[in-house]
Amino acid sequence: MARRTRTRFWDPSGHRYGIPTYPRKKIPPHLRTLRQLAAEGLRPGGQGPQAQALWCSRVPGPPRVRTAYLYDVRLALPKRTPGRRTRTTETQTRTCPECLTETIDRRFGVCPDCAEEAAA
């Protein structure tokens, strides 16, 4: 006897739910969750959710529908590394524009010696 396919969450065109929707076990191979992308060393790269997966929760109590948003792995980008960001703004704010010393009082925008000279 053939098993009957549940079509409750089958909406690849997005007419019913507004976004392409698949049952949990029928997700196309090019779609991944955020955790799956992270495990592969990828990030969404600015793309919004391309689809969603819906399934019924098996937690005791009233039945709840669970959702997982899916992203296209073909549009994903590599994860950023911590060393990519430059610290130019941080070093610029620490240097006094008057005497070019490394210590600066951020309240005045200059080092303490230049602040005292300006106040006098």
Phi, psi and omega in degrees: 000132182282143178282143180275131180278132177282127181252010183300319183253013181269106180211068184293341179274340179084014180291318185281316187253355178088347178216145179307131186232138181229152169291160187303324184264004182241028183284134177299152187292342181271000180255138181223154172279171178300319180294322178293320176298315180297323179294334178268002180080028182239166174225160183300329177073036177090350178281145174278178177300131180271336181198180176218154174246133180240144175204160178274133179286147178256017178288140178302145181118198180293144181295135178238147177263126180260153183230141171227124179278143186242142182237148182282123182290337180288337179261357183286153179245161177295153177297149177283147176259150183297335184281355183288328185286138178266155181247039183292319181293326180292319180287328179292324181282342180272345183265131179289129181288341183276305186247000176061033174274166184275339180267134182218143175265113187292339178292323183258340181086003178223174179286164182301324179295316180291328178293321179292320179294323180289328181284333183280000000 
